[in-house]
Short mmCIF file of C-alpha atoms and ligand atoms in Angstrom, two decimals:
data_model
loop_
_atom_site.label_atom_id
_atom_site.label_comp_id
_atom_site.label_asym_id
_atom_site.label_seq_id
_atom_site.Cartn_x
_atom_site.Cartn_y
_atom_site.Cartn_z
CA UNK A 144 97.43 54.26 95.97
CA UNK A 145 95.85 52.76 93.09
CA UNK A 146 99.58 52.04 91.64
CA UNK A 147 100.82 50.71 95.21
CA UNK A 148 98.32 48.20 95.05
CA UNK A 149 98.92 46.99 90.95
CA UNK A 150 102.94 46.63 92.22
CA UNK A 151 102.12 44.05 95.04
CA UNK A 152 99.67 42.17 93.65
CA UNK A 153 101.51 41.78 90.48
CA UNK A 154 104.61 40.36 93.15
CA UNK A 155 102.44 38.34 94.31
CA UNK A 156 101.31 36.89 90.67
CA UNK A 157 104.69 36.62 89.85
CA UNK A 158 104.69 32.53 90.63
CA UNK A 159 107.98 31.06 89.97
CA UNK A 160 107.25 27.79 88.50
CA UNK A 161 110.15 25.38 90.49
CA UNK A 162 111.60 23.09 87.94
CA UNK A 163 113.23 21.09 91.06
CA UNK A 164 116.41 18.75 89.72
CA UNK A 165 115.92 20.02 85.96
CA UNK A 166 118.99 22.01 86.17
CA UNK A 167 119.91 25.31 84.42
CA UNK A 168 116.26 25.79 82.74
CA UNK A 169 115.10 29.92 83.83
CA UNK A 170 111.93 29.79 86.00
CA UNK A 171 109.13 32.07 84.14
CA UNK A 172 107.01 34.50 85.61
CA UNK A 173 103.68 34.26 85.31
CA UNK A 174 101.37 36.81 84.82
CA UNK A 175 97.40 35.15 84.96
CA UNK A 176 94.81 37.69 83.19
CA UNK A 177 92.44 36.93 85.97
CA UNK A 178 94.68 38.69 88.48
CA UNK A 179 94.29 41.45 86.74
CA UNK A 180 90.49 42.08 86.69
CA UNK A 181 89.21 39.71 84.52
CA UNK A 182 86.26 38.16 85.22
CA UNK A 183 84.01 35.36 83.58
CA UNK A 184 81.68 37.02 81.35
CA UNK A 185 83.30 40.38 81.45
CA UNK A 186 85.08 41.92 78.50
CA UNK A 187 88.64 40.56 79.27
CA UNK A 188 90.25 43.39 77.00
CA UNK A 189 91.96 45.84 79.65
CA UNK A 190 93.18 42.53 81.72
CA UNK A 191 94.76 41.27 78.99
CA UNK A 192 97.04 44.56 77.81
CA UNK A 193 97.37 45.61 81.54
CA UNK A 194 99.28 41.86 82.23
CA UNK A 195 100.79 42.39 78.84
CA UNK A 196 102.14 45.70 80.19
CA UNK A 197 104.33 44.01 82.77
CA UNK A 198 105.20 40.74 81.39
CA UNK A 199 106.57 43.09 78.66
CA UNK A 200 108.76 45.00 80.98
CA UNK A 201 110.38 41.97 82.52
CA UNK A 202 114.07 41.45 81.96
CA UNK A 203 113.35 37.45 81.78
CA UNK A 204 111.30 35.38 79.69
CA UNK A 205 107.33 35.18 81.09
CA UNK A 206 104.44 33.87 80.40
CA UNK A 207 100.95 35.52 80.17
CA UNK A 208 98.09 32.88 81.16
CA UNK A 209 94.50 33.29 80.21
CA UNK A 210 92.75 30.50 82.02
CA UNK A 211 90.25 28.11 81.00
CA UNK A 212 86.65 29.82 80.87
CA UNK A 213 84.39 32.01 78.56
CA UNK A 214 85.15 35.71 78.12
CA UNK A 215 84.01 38.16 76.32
CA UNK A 216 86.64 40.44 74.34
CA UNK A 217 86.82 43.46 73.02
CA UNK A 218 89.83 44.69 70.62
CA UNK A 219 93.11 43.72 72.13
CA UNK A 220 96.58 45.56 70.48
CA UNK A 221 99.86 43.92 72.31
CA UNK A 222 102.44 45.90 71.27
CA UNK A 223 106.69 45.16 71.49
CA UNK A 224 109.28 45.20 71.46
CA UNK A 225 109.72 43.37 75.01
CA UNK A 226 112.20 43.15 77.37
CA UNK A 227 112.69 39.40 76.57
CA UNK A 228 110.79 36.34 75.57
CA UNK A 229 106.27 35.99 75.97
CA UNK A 230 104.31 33.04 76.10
CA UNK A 231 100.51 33.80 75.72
CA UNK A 232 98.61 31.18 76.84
CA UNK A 233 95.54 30.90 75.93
CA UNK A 234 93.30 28.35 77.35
CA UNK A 235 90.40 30.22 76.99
CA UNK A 236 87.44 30.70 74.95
CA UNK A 237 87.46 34.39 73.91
CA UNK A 238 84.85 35.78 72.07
CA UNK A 239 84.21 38.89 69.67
CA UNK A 240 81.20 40.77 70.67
CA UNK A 241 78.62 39.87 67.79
CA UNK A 242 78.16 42.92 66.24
CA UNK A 243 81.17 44.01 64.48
CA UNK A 244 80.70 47.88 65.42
CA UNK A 245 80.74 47.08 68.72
CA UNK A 246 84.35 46.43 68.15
CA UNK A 247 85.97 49.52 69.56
CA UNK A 248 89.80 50.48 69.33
CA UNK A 249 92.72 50.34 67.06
CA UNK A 250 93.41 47.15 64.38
CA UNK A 251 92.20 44.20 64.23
CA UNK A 252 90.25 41.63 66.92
CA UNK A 253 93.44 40.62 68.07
CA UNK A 254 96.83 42.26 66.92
CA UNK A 255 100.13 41.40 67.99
CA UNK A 256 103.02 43.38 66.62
CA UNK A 257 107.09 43.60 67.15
CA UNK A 258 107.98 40.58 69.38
CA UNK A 259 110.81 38.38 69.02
CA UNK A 260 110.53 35.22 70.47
CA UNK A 261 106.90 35.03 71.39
CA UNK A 262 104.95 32.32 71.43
CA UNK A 263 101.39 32.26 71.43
CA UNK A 264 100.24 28.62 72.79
CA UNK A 265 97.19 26.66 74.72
CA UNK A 266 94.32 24.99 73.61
CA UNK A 267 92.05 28.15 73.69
CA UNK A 268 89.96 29.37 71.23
CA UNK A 269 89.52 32.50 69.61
CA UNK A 270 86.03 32.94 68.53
CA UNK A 271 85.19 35.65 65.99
CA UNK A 272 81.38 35.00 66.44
CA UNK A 273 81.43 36.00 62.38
CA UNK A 274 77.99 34.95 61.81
CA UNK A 275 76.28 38.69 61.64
CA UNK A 276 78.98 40.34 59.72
CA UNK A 277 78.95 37.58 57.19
CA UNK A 278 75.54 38.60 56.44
CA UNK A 279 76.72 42.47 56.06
CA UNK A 280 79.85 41.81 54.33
CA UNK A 281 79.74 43.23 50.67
CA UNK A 282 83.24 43.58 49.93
CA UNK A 283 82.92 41.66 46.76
CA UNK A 284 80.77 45.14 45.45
CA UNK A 285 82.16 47.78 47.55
CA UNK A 286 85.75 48.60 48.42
CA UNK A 287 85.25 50.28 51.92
CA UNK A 288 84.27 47.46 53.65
CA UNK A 289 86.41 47.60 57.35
CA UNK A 290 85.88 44.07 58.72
CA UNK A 291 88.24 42.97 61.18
CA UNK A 292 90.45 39.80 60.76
CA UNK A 293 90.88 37.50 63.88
CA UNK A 294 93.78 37.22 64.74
CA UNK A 295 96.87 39.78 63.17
CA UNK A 296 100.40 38.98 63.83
CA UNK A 297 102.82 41.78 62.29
CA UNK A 298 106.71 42.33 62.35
CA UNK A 299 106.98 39.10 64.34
CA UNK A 300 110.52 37.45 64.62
CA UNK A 301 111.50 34.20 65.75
CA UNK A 302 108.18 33.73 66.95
CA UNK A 303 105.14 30.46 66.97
CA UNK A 304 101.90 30.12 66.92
CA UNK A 305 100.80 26.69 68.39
CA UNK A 306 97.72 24.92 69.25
CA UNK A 307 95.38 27.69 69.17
CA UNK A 308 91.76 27.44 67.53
CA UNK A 309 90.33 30.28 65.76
CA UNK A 310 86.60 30.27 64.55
CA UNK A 311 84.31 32.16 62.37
CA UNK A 312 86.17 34.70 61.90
CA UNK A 313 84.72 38.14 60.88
CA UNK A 314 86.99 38.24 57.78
CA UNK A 315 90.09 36.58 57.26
CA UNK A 316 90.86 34.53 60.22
CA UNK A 317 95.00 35.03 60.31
CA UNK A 318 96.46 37.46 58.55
CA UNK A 319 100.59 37.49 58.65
CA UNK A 320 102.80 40.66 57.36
CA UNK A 321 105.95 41.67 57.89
CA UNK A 322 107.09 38.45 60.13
CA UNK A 323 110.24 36.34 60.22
CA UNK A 324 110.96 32.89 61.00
CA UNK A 325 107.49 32.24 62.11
CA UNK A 326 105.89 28.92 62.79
CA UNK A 327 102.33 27.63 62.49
CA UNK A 328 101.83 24.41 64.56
CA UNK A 329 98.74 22.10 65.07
CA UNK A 330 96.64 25.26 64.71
CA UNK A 331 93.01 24.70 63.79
CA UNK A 332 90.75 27.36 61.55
CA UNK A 333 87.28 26.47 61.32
CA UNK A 334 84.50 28.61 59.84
CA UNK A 335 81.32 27.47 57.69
CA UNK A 336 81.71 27.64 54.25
CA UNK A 337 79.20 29.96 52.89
CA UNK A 338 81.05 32.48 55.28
CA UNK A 339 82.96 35.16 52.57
CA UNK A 340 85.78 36.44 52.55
CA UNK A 341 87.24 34.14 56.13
CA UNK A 342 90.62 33.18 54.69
CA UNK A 343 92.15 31.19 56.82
CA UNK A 344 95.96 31.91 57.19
CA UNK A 345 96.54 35.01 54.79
CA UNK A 346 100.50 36.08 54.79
CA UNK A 347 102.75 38.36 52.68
CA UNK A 348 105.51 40.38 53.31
CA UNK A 349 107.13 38.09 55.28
CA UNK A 350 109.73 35.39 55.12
CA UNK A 351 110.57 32.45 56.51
CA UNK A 352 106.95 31.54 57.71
CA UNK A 353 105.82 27.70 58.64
CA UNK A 354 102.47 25.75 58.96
CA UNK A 355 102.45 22.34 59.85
CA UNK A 356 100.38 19.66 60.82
CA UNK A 357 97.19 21.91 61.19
CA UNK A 358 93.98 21.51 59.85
CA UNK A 359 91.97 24.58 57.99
CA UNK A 360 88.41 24.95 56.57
CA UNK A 361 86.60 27.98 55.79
CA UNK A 362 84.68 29.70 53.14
CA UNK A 363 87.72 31.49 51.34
CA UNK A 364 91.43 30.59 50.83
CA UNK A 365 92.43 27.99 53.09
CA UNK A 366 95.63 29.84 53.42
CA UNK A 367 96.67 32.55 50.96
CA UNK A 368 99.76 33.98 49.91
CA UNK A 369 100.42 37.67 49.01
CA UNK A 370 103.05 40.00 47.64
CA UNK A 371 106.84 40.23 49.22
CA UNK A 372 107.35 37.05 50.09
CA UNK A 373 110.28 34.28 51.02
CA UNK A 374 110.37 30.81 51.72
CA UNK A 375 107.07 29.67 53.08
CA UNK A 376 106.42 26.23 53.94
CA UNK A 377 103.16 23.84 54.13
CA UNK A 378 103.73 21.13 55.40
CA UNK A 379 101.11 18.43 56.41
CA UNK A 380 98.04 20.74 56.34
CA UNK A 381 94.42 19.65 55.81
CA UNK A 382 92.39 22.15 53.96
CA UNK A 383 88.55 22.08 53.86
CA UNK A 384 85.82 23.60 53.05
CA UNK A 385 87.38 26.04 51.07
CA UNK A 386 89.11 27.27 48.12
CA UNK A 387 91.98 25.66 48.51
CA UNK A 388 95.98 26.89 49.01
CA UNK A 389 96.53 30.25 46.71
CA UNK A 390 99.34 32.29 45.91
CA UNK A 391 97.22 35.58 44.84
CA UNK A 392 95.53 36.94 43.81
CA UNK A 393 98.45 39.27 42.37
CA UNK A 394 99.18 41.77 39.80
CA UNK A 395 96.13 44.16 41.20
CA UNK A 396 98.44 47.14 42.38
CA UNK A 397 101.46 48.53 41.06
CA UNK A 398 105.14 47.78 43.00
CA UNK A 399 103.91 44.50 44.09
CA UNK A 400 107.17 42.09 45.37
CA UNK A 401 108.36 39.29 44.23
CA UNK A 402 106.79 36.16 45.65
CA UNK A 403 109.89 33.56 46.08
CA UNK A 404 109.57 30.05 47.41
CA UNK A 405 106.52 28.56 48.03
CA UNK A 406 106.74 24.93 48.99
CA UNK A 407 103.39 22.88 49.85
CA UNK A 408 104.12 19.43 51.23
CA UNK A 409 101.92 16.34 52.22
CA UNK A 410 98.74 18.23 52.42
CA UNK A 411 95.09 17.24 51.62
CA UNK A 412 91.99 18.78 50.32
CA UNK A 413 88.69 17.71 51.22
CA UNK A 414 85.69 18.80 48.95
CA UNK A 415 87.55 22.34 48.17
CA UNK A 416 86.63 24.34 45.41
CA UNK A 417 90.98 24.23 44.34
CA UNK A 418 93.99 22.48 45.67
CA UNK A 419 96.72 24.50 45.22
CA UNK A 420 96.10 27.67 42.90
CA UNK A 421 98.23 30.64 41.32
CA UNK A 422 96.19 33.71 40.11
CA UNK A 423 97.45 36.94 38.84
CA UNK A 424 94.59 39.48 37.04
CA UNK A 425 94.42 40.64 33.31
CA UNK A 426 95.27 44.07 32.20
CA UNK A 427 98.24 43.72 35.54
CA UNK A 428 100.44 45.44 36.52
CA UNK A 429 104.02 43.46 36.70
CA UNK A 430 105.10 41.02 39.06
CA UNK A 431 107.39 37.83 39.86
CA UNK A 432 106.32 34.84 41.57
CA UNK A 433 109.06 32.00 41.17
CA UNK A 434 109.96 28.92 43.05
CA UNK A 435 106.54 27.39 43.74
CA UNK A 436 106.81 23.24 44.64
CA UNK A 437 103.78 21.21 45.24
CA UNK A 438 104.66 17.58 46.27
CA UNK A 439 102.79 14.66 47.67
CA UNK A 440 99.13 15.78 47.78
CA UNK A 441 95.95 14.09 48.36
CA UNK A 442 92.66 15.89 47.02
CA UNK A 443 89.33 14.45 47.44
CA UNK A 444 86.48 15.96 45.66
CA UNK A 445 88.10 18.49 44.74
CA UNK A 446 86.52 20.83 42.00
CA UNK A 447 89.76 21.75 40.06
CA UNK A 448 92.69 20.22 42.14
CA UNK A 449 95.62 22.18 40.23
CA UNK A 450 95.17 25.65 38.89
CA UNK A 451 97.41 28.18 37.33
CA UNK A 452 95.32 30.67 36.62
CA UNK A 453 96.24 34.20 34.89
CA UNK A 454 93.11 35.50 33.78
CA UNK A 455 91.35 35.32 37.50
CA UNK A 456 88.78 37.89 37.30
CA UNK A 457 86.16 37.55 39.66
CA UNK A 458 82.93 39.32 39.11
CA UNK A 459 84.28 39.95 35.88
CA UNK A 460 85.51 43.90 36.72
CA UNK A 461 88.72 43.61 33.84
CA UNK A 462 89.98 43.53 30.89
CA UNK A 463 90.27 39.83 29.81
CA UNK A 464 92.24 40.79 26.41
CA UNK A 465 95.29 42.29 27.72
CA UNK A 466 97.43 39.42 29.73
CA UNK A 467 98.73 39.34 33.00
CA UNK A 468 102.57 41.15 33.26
CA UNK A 469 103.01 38.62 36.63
CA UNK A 470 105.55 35.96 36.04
CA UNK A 471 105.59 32.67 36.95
CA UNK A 472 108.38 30.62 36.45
CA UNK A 473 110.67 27.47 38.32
CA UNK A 474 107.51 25.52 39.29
CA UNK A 475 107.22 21.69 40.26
CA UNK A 476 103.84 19.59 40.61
CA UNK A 477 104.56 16.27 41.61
CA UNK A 478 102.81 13.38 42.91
CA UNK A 479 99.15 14.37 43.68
CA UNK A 480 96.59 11.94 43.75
CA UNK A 481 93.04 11.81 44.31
CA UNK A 482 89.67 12.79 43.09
CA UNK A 483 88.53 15.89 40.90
CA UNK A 484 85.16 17.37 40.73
CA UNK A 485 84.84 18.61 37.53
CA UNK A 486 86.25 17.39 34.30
CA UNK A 487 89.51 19.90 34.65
CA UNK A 488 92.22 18.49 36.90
CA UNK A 489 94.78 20.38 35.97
CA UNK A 490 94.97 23.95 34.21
CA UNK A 491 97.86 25.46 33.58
CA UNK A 492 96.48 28.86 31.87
CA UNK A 493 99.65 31.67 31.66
CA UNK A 494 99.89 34.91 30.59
CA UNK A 495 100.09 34.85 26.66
CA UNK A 496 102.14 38.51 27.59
CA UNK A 497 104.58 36.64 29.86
CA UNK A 498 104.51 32.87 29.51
CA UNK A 499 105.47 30.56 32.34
CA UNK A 500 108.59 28.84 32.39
CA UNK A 501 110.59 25.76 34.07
CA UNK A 502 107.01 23.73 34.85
CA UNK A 503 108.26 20.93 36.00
CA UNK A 504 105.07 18.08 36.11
CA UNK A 505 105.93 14.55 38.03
CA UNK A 506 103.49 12.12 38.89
CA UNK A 507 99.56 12.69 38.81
CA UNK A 508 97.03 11.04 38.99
CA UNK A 509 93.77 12.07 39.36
CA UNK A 510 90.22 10.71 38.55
CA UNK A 511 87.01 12.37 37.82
CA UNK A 512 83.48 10.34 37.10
CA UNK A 513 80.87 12.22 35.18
CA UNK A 514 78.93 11.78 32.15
CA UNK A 515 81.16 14.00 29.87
CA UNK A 516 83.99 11.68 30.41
CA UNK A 517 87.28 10.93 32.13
CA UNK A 518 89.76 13.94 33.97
CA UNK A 519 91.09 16.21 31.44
CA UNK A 520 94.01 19.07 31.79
CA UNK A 521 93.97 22.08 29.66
CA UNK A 522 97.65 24.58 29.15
CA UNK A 523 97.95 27.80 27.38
CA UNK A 524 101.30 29.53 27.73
CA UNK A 525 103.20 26.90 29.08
CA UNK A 526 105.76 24.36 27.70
CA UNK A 527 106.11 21.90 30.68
CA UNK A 528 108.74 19.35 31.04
CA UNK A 529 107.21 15.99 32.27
CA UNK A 530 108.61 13.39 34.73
CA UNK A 531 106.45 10.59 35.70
CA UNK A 532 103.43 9.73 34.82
CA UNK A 533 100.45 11.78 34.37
CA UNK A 534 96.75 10.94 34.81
CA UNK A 535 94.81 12.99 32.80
CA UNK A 536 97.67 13.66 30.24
CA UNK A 537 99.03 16.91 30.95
CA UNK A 538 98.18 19.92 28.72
CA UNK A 539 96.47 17.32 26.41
CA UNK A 540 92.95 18.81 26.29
CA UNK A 541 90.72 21.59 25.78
CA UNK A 542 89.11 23.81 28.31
CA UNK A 543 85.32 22.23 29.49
CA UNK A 544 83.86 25.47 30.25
C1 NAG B 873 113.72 30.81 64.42
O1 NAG B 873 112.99 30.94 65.61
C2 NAG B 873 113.24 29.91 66.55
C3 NAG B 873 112.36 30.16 67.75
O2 NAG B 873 111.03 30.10 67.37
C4 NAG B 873 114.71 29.90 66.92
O3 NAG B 873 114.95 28.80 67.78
C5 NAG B 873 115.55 29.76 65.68
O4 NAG B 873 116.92 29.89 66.02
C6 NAG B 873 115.21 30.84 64.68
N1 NAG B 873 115.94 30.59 63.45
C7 NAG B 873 116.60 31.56 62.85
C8 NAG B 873 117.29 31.16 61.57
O5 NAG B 873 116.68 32.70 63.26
C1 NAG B 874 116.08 35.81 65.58
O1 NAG B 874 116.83 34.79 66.13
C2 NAG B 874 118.14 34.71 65.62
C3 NAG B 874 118.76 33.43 66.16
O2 NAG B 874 118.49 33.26 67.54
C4 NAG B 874 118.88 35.98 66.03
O3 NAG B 874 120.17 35.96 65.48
C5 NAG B 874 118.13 37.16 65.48
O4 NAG B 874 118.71 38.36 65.95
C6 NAG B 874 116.69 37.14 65.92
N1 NAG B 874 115.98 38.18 65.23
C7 NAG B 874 115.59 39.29 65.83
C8 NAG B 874 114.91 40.29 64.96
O5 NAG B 874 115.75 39.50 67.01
C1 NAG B 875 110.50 25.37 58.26
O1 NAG B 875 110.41 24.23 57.44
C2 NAG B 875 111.59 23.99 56.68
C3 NAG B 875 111.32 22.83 55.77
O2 NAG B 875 110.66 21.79 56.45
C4 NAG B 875 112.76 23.74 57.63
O3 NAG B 875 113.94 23.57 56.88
C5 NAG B 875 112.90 24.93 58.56
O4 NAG B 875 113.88 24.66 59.51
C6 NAG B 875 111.61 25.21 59.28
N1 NAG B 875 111.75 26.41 60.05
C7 NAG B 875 111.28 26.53 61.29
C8 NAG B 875 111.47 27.84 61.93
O5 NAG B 875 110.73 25.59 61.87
C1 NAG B 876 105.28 13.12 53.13
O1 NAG B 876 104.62 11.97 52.65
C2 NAG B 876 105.53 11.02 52.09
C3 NAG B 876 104.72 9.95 51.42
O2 NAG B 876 103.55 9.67 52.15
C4 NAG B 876 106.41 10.51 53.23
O3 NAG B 876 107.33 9.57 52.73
C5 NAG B 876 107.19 11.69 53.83
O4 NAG B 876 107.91 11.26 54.96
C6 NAG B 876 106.24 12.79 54.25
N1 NAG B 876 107.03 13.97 54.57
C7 NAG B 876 106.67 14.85 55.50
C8 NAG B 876 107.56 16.00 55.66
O5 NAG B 876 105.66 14.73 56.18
C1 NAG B 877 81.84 17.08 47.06
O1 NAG B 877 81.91 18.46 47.38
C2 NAG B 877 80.69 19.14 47.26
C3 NAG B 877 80.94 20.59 47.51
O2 NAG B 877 81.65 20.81 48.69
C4 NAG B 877 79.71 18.56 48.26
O3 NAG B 877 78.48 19.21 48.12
C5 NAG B 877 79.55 17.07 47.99
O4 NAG B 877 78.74 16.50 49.00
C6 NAG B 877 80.90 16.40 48.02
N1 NAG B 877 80.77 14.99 47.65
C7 NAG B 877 81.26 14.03 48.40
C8 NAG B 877 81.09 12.65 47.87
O5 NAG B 877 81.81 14.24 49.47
C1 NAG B 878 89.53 46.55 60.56
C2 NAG B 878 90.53 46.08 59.58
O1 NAG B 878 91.65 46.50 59.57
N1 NAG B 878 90.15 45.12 58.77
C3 NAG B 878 91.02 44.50 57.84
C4 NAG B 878 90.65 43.06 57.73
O2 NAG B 878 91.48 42.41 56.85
C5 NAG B 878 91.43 42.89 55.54
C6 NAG B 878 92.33 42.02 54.75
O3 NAG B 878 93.59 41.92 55.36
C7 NAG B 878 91.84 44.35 55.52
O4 NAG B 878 91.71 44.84 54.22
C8 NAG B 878 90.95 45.11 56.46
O5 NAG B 878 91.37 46.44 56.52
#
């Protein structure tokens, strides 16, 4: 009975959208969430994986609409590989329940795993409603601490991610593994920043990844880059509050990948505590990260706007005397301008175990006012070649700290 009734209704649901006089383009099912038992104010979860279930099985592409309105929801796992191509659209507001352990179910908030050619689109917004479990979030101390991310998008192919808002996140906001040829567009990540631990787009793993023309500001990492990973590209991304664009922190775990073409083009940072950043930990074990290009970047009160940085060791937990056994080599800085917060602009600290090599440093210039003095840039373990012209002098001071 109950199944007779889910068949027809989902016929009728299935609204061909005429594309009259546009020729050859496919007409797209659509499957709207609130055919399927969602309701304002209701958790939205079962609606969501039940329309999921049969836009899955169709043998042409489809398109899963959540509507404009507020809904509450709980976990949601959509799980491929589908018959053909998904388009989620989200116009919604969806919101996390407050209290992260009233998150029920497998993964994260919202997991999406093994599509290829899915799109997730609309002007919705994912709301992680993080404020509570910042306040209970000691995973600087402690290293059981289960917060769910936002939004988690594994083994994706082919796929983008357009439009989309997400906001105060439990933990980090986006996190990426295992995907290919995936696009960021025009997303938006906002969360306060005393909010821990919220990076914004967090991938690794993965190859092939793009974010463009979005804008990101949150408490941690505006985006952050980890282990296995190929060709990702920045492109015209806005990053604050924050700490700025990071490849690391690496070198913690033993069999780490290499990390292999990182390219960070015509962004900006507004008041973040880094631009773009590099840290590997002491006493590591060994790693390669090679291929790193930062061009054409604005930073605005920005504490210290260009950071290599192979003695990271926050809360002080390591071994500061023996160096880091990551290596960095084939990387280009050119043309940033802007503002610095403190008096270091630019440090370029490698491993004395494994210096860095093929530096490549183009234009720069960058101003700092303070008492102590002009911008300064401080190198160990690191012959660069210069290009250019370089404001502060590159590698021509001392550390200020
Ligand atoms: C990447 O994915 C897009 C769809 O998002 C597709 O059009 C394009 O052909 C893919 N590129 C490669 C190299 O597979
Ligand atoms: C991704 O798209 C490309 C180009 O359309 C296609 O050759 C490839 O098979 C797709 N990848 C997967 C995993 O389906
Ligand atoms: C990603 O960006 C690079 C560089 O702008 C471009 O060559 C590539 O085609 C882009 N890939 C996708 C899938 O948009
Ligand atoms: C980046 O900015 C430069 C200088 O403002 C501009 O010439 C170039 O077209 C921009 N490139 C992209 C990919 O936005
Ligand atoms: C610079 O950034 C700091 C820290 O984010 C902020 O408190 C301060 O107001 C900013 N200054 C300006 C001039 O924006
Ligand atoms: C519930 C859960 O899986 N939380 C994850 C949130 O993200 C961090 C960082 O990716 C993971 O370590 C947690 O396990």
């Amino acid at each position: 009975m109950e199944l007779n009734i889910k068949i027809s209704s989902a016929f009728i649901l299935m609204l061909f959208l005429a594309r009259l006089g546009e020729g050859q383009s496919p007409a797209r099912a659509v499957f709207d969430v609130t055919k399927y038992g969602a309701t304002p104010n209701g958790d939205i979860s079962k609606a969501v994986m039940d329309a999921f279930k049969e836009a899955c099985a169709a043998t042409s592409p489809s398109t899963i609409v959540i509507p404009k309105g507020t809904f509450p929801m709980n976990k949601v796992k959509l799980q491929g590989p589908c018959k053909a191509p998904l388009e989620l659209q989200v116009q919604a507001t969806l919101q996390a329940p407050p209290d992260p352990k009233q998150l029920t179910g497998e993964g994260e908030w919202f997991t999406i795993n093994y599509l290829d050619h899915f799109t997730l689109s609309g002007t919705g917004i994912f709301d992680g409603q993080g404020k509570a479990a910042w306040a209970q979030n000691d995973c600087a101390k402690s290293k059981n601490c289960h917060l769910p991310n936002n939004l988690s998008f594994n083994f994706l192919t082919n796929s983008t991610i357009q439009d989309i808002t997400s906001k105060d996140s439990k933990m980090f906001h986006v996190n990426v593994n295992g995907c290919k040829n995936l696009t960021f567009m025009r997303v938006k990540i906002t969360a306060p920043p005393e909010s821990i631990n919220t990076d914004g787009i967090h991938v690794a793993r993965s190859s092939n990844v793009n974010i463009t023309d979005s804008v990101i500001g949150t408490g941690d990492d505006c985006i952050s880059v980890g282990d296995e990973l190929e060709q990702l590209y920045i492109t015209r991304v806005t990053c604050g509050p924050g700490h700025g664009i990071s490849v690391g922190s690496l070198g913690k775990t033993p069999g780490e990948k290499p990390v292999v073409g990182v390219y960070v083009k015509n962004c900006t940072f507004i008041n973040t505590d880094n631009g773009v950043r590099v840290k590997t930990w002491p006493a590591s074990h060994e790693g390669v990260v090679t291929d790193l290009h930062y061009e054409d970047i604005i930073v605005q009160n920005v504490s210290n706007p260009i950071v290599i940085d192979q003695v990271y060791c926050p809360y002080n937990q390591c071994n500061k005397d023996l160096p880091s056994q990551v290596k960095i080599s084939k990387v280009s800085i050119n043309n940033i301008r802007g503002t610095s917060r403190t008096q270091d602009a630019v440090l370029l600290l490698c491993s004395k175990g494994v210096p860095c090599e093929g530096v490549e440093v183009g234009d720069i210039d960058i101003s700092y006012n303070g008492k102590e003095g002009p911008a300064k840039s401080n190198c160990e373990n690191v012959k660069p070649t210069f290009v250019g012209k370089q404001n502060p002098p590159v590698c021509a001071g001392t550390l200020s700290a």
